[in-house]
Structures are given as structure tokens and as C-alpha cells.
mmCIF file of C-alpha atoms in Angstrom:
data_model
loop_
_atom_site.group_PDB
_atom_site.id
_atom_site.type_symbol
_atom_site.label_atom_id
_atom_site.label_comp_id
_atom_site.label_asym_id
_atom_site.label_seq_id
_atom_site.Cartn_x
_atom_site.Cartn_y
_atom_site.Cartn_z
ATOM 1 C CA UNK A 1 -50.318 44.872 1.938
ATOM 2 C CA UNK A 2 -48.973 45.240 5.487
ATOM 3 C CA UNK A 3 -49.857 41.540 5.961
ATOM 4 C CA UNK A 4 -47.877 40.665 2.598
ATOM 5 C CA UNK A 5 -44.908 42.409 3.923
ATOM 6 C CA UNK A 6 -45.132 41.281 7.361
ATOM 7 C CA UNK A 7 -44.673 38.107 5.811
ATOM 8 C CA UNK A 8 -42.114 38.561 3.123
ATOM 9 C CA UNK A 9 -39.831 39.688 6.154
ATOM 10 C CA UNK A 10 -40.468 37.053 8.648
ATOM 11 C CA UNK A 11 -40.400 34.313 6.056
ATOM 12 C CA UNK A 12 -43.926 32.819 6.949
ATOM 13 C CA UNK A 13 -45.221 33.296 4.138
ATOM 14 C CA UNK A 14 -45.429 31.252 0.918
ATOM 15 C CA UNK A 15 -42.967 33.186 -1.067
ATOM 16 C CA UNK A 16 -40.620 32.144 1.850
ATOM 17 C CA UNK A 17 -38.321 29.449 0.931
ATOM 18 C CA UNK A 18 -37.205 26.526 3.409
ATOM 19 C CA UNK A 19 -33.358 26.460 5.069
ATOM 20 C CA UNK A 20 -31.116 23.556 3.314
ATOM 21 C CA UNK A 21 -29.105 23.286 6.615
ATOM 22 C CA UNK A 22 -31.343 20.281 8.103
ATOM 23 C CA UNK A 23 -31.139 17.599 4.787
ATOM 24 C CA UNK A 24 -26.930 19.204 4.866
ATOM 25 C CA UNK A 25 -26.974 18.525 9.196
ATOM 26 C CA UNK A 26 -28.657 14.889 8.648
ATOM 27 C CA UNK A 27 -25.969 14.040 5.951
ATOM 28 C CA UNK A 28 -23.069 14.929 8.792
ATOM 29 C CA UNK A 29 -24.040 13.355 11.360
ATOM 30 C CA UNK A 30 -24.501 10.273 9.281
ATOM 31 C CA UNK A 31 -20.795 10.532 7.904
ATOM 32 C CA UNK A 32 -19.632 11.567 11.621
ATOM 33 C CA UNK A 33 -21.400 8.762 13.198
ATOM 34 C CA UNK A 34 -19.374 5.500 11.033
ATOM 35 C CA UNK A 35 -15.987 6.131 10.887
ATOM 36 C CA UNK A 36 -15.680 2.345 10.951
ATOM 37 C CA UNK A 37 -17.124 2.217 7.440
ATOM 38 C CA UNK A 38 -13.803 2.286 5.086
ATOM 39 C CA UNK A 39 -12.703 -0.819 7.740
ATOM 40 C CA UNK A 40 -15.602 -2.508 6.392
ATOM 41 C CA UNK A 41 -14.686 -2.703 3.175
ATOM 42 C CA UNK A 42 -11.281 -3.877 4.021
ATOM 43 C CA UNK A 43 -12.302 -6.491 6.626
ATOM 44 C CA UNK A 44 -12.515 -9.507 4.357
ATOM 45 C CA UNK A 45 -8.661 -8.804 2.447
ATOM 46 C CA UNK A 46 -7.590 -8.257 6.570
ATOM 47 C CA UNK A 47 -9.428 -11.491 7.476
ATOM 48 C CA UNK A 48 -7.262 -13.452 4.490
ATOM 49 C CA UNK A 49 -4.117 -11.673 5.766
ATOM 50 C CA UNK A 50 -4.601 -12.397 9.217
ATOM 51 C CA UNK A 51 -4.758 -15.529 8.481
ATOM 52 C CA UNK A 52 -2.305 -16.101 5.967
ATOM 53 C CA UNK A 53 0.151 -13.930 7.741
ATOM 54 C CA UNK A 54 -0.272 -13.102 11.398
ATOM 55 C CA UNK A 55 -0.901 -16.780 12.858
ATOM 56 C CA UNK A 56 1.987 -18.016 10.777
ATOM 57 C CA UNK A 57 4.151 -15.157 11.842
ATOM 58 C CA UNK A 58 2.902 -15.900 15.660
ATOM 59 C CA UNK A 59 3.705 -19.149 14.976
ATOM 60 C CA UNK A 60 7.136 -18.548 13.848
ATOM 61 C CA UNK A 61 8.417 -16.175 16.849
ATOM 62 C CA UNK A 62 6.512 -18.798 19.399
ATOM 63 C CA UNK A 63 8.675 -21.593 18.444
ATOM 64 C CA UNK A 64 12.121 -19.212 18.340
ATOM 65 C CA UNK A 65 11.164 -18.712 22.067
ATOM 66 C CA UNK A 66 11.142 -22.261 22.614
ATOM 67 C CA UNK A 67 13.419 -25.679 22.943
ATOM 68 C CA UNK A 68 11.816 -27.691 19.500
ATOM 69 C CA UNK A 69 13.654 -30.542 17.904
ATOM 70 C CA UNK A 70 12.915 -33.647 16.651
ATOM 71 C CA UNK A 71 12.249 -34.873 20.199
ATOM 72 C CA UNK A 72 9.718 -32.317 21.129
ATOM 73 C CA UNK A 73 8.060 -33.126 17.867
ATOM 74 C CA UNK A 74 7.809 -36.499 18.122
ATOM 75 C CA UNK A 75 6.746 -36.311 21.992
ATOM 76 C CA UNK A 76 9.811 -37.793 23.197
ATOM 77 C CA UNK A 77 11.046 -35.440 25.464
ATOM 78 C CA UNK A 78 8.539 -32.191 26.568
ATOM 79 C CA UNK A 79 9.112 -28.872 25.233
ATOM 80 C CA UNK A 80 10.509 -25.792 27.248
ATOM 81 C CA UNK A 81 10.582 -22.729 27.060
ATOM 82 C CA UNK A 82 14.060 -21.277 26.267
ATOM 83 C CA UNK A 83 13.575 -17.070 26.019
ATOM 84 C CA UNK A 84 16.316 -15.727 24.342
ATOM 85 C CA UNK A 85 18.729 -18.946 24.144
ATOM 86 C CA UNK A 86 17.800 -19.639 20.396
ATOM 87 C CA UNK A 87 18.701 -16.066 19.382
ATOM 88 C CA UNK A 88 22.156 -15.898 22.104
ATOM 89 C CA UNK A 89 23.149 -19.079 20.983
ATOM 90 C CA UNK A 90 22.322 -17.778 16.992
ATOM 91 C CA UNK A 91 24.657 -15.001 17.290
ATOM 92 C CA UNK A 92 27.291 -16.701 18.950
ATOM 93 C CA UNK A 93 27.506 -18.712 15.745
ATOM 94 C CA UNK A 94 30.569 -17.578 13.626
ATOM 95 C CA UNK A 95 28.433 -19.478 10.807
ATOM 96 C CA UNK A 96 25.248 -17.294 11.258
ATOM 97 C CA UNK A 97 27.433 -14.189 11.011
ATOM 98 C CA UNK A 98 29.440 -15.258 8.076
ATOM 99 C CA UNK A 99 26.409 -16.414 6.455
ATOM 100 C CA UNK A 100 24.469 -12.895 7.117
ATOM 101 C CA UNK A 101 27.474 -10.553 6.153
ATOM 102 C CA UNK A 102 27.245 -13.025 2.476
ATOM 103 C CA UNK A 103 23.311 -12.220 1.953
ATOM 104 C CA UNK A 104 24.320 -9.016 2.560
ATOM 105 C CA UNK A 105 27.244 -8.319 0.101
ATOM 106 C CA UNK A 106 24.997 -11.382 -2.522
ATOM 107 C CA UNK A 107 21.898 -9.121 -2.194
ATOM 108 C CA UNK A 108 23.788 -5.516 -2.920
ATOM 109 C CA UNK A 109 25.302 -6.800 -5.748
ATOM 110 C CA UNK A 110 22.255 -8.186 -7.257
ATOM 111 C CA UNK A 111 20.073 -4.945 -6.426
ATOM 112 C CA UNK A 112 22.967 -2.676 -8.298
ATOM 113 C CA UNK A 113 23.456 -4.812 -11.871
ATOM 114 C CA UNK A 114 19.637 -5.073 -11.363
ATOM 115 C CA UNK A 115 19.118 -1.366 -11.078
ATOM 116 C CA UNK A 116 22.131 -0.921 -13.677
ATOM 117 C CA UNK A 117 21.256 -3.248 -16.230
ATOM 118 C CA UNK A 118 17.150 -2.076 -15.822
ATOM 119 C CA UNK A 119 17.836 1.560 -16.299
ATOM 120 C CA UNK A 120 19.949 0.752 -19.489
ATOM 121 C CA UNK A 121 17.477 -1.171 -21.286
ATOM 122 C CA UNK A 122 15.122 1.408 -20.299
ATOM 123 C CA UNK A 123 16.776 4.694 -21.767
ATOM 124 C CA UNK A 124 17.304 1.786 -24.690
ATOM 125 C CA UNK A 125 13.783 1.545 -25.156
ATOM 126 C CA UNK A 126 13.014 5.504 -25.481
ATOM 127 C CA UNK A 127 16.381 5.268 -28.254
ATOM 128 C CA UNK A 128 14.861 2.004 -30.839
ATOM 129 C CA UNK A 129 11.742 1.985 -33.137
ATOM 130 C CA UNK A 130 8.529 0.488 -32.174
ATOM 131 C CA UNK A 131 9.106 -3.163 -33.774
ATOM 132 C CA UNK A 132 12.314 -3.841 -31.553
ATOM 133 C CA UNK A 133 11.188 -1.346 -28.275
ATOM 134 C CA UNK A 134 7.925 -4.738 -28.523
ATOM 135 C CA UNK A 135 10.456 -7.546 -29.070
ATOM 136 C CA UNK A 136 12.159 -6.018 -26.086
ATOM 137 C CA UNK A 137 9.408 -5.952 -23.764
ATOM 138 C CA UNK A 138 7.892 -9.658 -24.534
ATOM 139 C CA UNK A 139 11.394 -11.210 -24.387
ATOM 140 C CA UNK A 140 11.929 -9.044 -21.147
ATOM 141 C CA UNK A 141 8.593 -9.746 -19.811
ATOM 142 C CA UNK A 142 9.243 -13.604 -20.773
ATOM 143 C CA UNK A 143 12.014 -13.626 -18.272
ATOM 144 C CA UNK A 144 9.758 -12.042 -15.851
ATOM 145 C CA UNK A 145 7.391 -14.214 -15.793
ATOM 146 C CA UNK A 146 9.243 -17.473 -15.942
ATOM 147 C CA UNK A 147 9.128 -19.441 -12.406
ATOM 148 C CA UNK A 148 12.269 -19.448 -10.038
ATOM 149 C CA UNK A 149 12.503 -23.324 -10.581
ATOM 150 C CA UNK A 150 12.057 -23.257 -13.758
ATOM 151 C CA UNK A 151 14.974 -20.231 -14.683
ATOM 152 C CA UNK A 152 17.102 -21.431 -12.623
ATOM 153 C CA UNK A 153 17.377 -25.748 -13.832
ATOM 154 C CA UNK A 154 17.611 -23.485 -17.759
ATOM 155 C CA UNK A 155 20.986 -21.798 -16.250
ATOM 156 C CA UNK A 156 22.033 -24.147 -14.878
ATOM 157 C CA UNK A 157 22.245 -26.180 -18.077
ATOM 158 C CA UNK A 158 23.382 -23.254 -19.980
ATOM 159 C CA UNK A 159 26.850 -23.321 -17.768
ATOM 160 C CA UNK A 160 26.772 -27.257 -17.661
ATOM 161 C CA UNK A 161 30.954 -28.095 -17.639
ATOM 162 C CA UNK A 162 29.698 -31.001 -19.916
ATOM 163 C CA UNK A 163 26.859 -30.020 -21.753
ATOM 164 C CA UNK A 164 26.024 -26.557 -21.575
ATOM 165 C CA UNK A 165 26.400 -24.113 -24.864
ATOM 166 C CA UNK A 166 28.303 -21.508 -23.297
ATOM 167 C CA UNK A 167 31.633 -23.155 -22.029
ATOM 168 C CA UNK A 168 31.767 -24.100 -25.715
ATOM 169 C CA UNK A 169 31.427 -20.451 -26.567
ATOM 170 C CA UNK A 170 33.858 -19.112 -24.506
ATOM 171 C CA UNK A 171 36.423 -22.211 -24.577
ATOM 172 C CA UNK A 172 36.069 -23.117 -21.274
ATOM 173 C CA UNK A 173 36.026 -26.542 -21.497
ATOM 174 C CA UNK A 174 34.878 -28.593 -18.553
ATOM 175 C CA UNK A 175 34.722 -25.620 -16.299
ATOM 176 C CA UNK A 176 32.406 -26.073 -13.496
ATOM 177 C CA UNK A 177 30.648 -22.648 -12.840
ATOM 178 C CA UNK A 178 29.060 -24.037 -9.369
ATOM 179 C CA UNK A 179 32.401 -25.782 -7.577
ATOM 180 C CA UNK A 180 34.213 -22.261 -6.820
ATOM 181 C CA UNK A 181 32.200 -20.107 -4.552
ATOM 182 C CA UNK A 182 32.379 -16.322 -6.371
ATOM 183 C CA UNK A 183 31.823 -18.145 -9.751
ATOM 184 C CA UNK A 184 28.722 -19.998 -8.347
ATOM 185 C CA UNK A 185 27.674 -16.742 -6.803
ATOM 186 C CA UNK A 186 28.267 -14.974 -9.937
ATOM 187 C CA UNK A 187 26.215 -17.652 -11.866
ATOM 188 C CA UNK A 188 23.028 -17.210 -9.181
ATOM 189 C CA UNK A 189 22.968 -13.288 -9.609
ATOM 190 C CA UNK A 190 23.407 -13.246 -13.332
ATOM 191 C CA UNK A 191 20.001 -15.934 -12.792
ATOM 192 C CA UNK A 192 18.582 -13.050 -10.246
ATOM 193 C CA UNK A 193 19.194 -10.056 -12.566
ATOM 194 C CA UNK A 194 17.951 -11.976 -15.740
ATOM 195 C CA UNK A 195 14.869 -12.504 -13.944
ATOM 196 C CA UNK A 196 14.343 -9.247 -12.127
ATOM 197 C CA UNK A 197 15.620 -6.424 -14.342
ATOM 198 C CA UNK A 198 12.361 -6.262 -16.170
ATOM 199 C CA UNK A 199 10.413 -4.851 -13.071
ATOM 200 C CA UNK A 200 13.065 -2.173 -13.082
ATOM 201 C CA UNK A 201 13.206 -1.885 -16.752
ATOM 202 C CA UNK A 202 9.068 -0.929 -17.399
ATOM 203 C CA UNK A 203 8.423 0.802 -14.231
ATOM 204 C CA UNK A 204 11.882 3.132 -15.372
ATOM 205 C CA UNK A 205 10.685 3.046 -18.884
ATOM 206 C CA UNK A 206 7.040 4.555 -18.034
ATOM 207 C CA UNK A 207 8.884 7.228 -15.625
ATOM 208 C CA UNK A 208 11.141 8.713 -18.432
ATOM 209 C CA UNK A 209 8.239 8.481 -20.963
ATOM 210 C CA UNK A 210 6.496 10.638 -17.937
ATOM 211 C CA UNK A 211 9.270 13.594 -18.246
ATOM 212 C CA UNK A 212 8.470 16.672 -20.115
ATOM 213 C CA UNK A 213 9.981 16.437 -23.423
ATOM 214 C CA UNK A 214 10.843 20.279 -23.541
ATOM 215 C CA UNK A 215 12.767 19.772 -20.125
ATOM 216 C CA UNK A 216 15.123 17.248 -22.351
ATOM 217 C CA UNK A 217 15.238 19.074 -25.637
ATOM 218 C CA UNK A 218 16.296 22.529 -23.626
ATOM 219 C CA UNK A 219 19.302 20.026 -22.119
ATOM 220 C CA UNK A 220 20.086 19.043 -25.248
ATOM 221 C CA UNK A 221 20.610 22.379 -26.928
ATOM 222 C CA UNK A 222 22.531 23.347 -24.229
ATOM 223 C CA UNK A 223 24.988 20.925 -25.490
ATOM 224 C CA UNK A 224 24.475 18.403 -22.874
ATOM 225 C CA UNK A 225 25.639 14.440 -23.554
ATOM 226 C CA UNK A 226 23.359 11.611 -23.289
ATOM 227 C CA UNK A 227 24.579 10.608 -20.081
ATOM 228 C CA UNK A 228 24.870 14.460 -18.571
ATOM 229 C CA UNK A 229 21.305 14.283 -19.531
ATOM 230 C CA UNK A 230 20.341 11.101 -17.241
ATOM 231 C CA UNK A 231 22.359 11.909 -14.405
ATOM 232 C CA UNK A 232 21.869 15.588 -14.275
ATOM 233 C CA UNK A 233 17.787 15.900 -15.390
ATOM 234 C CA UNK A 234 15.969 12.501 -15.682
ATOM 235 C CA UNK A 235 17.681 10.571 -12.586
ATOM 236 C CA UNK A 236 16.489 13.630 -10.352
ATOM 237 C CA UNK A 237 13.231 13.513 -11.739
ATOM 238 C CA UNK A 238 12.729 9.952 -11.309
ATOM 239 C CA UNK A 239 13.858 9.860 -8.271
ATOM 240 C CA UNK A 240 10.605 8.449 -6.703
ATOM 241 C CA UNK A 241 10.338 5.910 -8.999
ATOM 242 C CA UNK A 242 13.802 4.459 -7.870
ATOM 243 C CA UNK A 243 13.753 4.565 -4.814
ATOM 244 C CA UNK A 244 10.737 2.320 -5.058
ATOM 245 C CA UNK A 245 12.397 -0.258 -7.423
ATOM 246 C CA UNK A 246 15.362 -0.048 -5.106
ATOM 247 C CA UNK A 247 13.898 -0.697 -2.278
ATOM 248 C CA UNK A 248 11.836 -3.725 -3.197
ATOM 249 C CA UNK A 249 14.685 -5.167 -5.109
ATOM 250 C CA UNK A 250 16.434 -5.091 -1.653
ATOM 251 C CA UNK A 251 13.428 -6.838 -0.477
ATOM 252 C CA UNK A 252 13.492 -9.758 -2.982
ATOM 253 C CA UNK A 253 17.247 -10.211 -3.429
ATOM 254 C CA UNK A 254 17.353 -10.418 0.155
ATOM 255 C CA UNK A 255 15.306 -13.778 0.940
ATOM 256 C CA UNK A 256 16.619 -15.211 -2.132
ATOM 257 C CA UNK A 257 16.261 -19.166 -1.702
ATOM 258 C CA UNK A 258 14.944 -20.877 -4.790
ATOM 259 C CA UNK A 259 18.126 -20.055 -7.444
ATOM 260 C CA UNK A 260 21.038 -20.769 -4.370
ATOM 261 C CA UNK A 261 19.268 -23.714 -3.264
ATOM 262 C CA UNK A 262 18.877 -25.297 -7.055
ATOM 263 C CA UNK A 263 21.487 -23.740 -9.053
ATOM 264 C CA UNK A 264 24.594 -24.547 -6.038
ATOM 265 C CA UNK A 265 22.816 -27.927 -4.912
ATOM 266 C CA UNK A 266 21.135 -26.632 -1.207
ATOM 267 C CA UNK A 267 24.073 -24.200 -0.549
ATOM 268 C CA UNK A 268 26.913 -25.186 -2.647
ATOM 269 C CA UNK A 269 29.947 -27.097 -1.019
ATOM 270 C CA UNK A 270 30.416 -26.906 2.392
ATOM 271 C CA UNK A 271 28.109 -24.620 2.196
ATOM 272 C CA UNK A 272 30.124 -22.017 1.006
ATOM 273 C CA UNK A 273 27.046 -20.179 -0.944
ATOM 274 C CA UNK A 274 25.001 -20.656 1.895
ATOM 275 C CA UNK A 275 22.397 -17.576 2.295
ATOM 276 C CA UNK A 276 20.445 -16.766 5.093
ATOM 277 C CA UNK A 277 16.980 -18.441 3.483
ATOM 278 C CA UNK A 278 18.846 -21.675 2.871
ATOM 279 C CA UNK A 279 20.565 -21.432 6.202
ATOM 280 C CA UNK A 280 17.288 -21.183 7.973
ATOM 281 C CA UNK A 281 15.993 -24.072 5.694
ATOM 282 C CA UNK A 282 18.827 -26.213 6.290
ATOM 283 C CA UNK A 283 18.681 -25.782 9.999
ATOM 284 C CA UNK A 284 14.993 -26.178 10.392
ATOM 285 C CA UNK A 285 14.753 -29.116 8.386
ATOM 286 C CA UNK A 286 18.423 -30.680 7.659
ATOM 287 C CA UNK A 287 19.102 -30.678 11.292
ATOM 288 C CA UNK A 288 15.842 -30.988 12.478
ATOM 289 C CA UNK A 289 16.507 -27.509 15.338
ATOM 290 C CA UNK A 290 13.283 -26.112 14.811
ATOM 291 C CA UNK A 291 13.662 -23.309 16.928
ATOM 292 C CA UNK A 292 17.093 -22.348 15.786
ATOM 293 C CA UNK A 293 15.218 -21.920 12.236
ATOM 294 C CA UNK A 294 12.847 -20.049 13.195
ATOM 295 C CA UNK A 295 14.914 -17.682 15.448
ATOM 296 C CA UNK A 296 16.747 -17.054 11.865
ATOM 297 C CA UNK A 297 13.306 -16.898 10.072
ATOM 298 C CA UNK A 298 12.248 -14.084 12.954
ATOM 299 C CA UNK A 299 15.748 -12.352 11.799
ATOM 300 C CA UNK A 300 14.824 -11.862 8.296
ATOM 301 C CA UNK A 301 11.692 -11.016 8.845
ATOM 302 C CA UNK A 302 13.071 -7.882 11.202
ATOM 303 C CA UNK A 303 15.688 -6.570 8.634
ATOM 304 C CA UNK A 304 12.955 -7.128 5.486
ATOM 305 C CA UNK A 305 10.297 -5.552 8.418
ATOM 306 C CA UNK A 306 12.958 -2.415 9.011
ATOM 307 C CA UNK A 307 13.344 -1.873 5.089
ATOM 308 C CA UNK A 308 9.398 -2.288 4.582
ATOM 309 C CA UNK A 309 8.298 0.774 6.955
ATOM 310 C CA UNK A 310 11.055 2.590 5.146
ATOM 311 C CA UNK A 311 9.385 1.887 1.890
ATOM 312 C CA UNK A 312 6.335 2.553 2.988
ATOM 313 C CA UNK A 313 7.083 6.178 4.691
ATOM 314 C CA UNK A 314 8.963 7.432 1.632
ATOM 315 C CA UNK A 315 6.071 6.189 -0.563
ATOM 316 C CA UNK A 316 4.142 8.857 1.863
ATOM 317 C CA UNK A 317 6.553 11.418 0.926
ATOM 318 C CA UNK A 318 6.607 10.485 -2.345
ATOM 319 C CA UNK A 319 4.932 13.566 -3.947
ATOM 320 C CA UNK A 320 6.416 15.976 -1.197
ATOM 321 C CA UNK A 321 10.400 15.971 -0.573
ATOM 322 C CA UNK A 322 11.593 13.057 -2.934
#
């Protein structure tokens, strides 16, 4: 008996049962000793970025640092290295600033009838039946999926001074659309909304279908209107969700190229539609200055870079403060 007891207490004997710590200890340290693990996984989508995107990019600011024109490229003359001349000599261009302040004031006009005309047809959708809410969403999601080239050559032959249907509609006659510069501007963002509102439209519509019902219903038997209702409940509550469709419709209105440079024929005359995309196109290849197009491709790509990170850290504060 004293033996048996001696035993029960020092846990020697075979009632005793064995310590889980040592299986638990092995498991941590093997979790402790790989932190490069979840970079495995991701290594082969950062191999395909790196080099879809970093040697390009490299590429890009090396040859804004440098004197490239058709004579360096064709080994007439030797290239040089020119530090900040492209960009000095950039800015000093009343052309480059004229042309900037226009993608500016083009892209905020196309991000706010985007955002406008997307939130509309998305309280529209919660409003109509289920037969027209579908014949909505295809012909909405028919205009998103339709290529730039493509949307663009369609509008353009819709406001055709000689051809198209809608001068005859609105007894225009032979009024050209793309020979003033705010009515060929006008023309390329109602192009840019038609083909970017539905983004806006479903990611809006599945954020309202998110809000509690009984938080709407109690606004409406308080004898709130339909639009005291959006702007004073569901706008606050969706407040994440636009600020994500505003931000990356800042992102793709702002390097806009394929609509100005079809619909206005490469910038429109005298280039007076002329946006930074097409600048940078018509400099780098037009006029055969290289560097001069890249030093405006290295531009872009530090405003769209600026508006990215901002994205991206209120995407991290999504669920917290927004």
C-alpha cells in the first residue's frame, strides 16, 4: 500500500499519466522556426510581378534619368546621362502643366457621374422586381465587359455628324461632337461612365442589400424621405464600400488613354483633349523623346502610387474608423 501511494504521488507509477507539454513544445518551435513559410507560398505570384512590373518600372525611371532619342536608339550619337533635366525641363513646359491640370478636372468629373450615376441604378435595383433588377445587371454587366476599343469606335458612331442615330434624335444635324474641345470631352466621359458605372453599381448594390432591414424600416416610420434615408443611414453605413469604388475609379479615370486617343483622333485638334497618357504616348513615340515620355510615365505612376497606399491603408482601417 505504501508503495502504491508512494507512487500515485510521485507519478511513477502506471496510473501516472504522461505531460502533453513536449508533442505542444515540438509543435512551437516548428511554427517559430519558418516564419518564411507564408513567403513561400507567395513567391511564384511575386516572381510574375517582379517581372512583369518591377524591371519594366526600373526600366521606365532609368531612361527618365537619361538623354534617349531617336539618335541614342539608333546608335548615332551615345547616350548620357541627364539627372533631373528630363523632369526640369518637363515642368517648365506650360503644355505639361496645362495638360496635367485637364486629367485632373477630365478624371474628377468622370469619378463623380460615375459614382452618381452607379449609386442611382443601385438604390434602383433594391426599388424594381426581379425580371427587370436581371435585365439591369446583364445589360450593365454587358457594358462592363465590352473592350475600351471596341466601346469607344460604337460611340463614336453613335455621335457620327453624318451617320450617327443620335444627331437625328436630337436635331442636330451635322454637328460634330469631337471638333469642340468640352463637347469631345463630354463625349469621352459619357464613353468612361457607360463603361465604368457598373463596378460602382454591383459592389453599391451588394452593400445596401448588406444593411439591416429594421435599421431602414425604423427610418421610414419616422417619416423619413427616400433620399433622407440614403444620405442620413445607408451612405454612412456604406461608407467603406465607397471609399473603395472612389478611390479606384480615381485610379482608372486617371490613366485614361484608349477612349481620348480613339474617340478625339490621338488627342483631338491641336491637341486640345490631350491627357496625360496620350501626352506621354505622343511624346515617346510621335516625337521620338524617349526620356521626356518616360519622365511623364514616372509622373503618373507617383500620383496613381500616392492614391494606391491611400487605398490600401484605409482598406486596413476598413473595419475600424471608416
Amino acid at each position: 500500500m505504501t508503495t502504491q501511494l508512494t507512487e500515485k504521488h510521485t507519478g511513477t507509477g502506471p496510473a501516472a499519466k504522461p505531460a502533453p507539454a513536449a508533442p505542444a513544445a515540438r509543435r512551437a518551435g516548428v511554427r517559430g522556426h519558418r516564419p518564411w513559410t507564408p513567403w513561400l507560398y507567395l513567391l511564384p505570384a511575386l516572381a510574375v510581378i517582379g517581372g512583369l512590373l518591377v524591371y519594366p518600372v526600373y526600366q521606365l525611371g532609368l531612361i527618365s534619368f537619361l538623354e534617349y532619342t531617336q539618335a541614342q536608339v539608333s546608335g548615332g550619337e551615345p547616350t548620357s546621362f541627364k539627372g533631373f533635366g528630363n523632369y526640369t525641363a518637363l515642368f517648365a513646359d506650360p503644355q505639361f502643366r496645362h495638360v496635367l491640370l485637364a486629367t485632373v478636372v477630365f478624371a474628377a468629373a468622370c469619378v463623380v457621374t460615375t459614382l452618381a450615376v452607379g449609386c442611382a441604378l443601385a438604390v434602383l435595383l433594391t426599388r424594381v422586381r426581379a425580371l427587370p433588377r436581371l435585365v439591369l445587371m446583364l445589360a450593365a454587366l454587358g457594358a462592363w465587359a465590352t473592350p475600351a476599343v471596341t466601346g469607344s469606335t460604337v460611340w463614336v458612331f453613335l455621335f457620327d455628324p453624318d451617320f450617327g442615330p443620335v444627331n437625328r434624335l436630337l436635331g442636330l444635324g451635322d454637328f460634330s461632337w469631337t471638333y469642340g474641345r468640352y463637347s469631345a470631352f463630354a463625349l469621352v466621359l459619357l464613353e468612361v461612365v457607360w463603361c465604368s458605372f457598373p463596378f460602382v453599381m454591383v459592389t453599391v448594390y451588394a452593400g445596401i442589400k448588406a444593411v439591416p432591414s429594421e435599421v431602414l424600416e425604423a427610418a421610414a416610420l419616422d417619416g423619413a424621405s427616400q433620399w433622407r434615408i440614403w444620405r442620413s443611414v445607408t451612405a454612412p453605413m456604406l461608407r467603406p464600400i465607397l471609399v473603395v469604388v472612389t478611390i479606384q475609379s480615381i485610379i482608372w479615370d486617371f490613366k485614361v488613354f484608349t477612349q481620348i486617343y480613339v474617340m478625339t483622333n490621338g488627342g483631338g485638334i491641336a491637341g486640345q483633349n490631350l491627357v496625360l497618357n496620350v501626352y506621354a504616348y505622343q511624346k515617346a513615340f510621335a516625337s521620338s523623346e524617349y526620356s521626356l515620355g518616360s519622365a511623364i510615365g514616372v509622373v503618373m505612376l507617383l500620383i496613381l502610387l500616392a492614391v494606391t497606399l491611400v487605398y490600401l491603408r484605409l482598406l486596413r482601417r476598413q473595419g475600424e474608423e471608416l
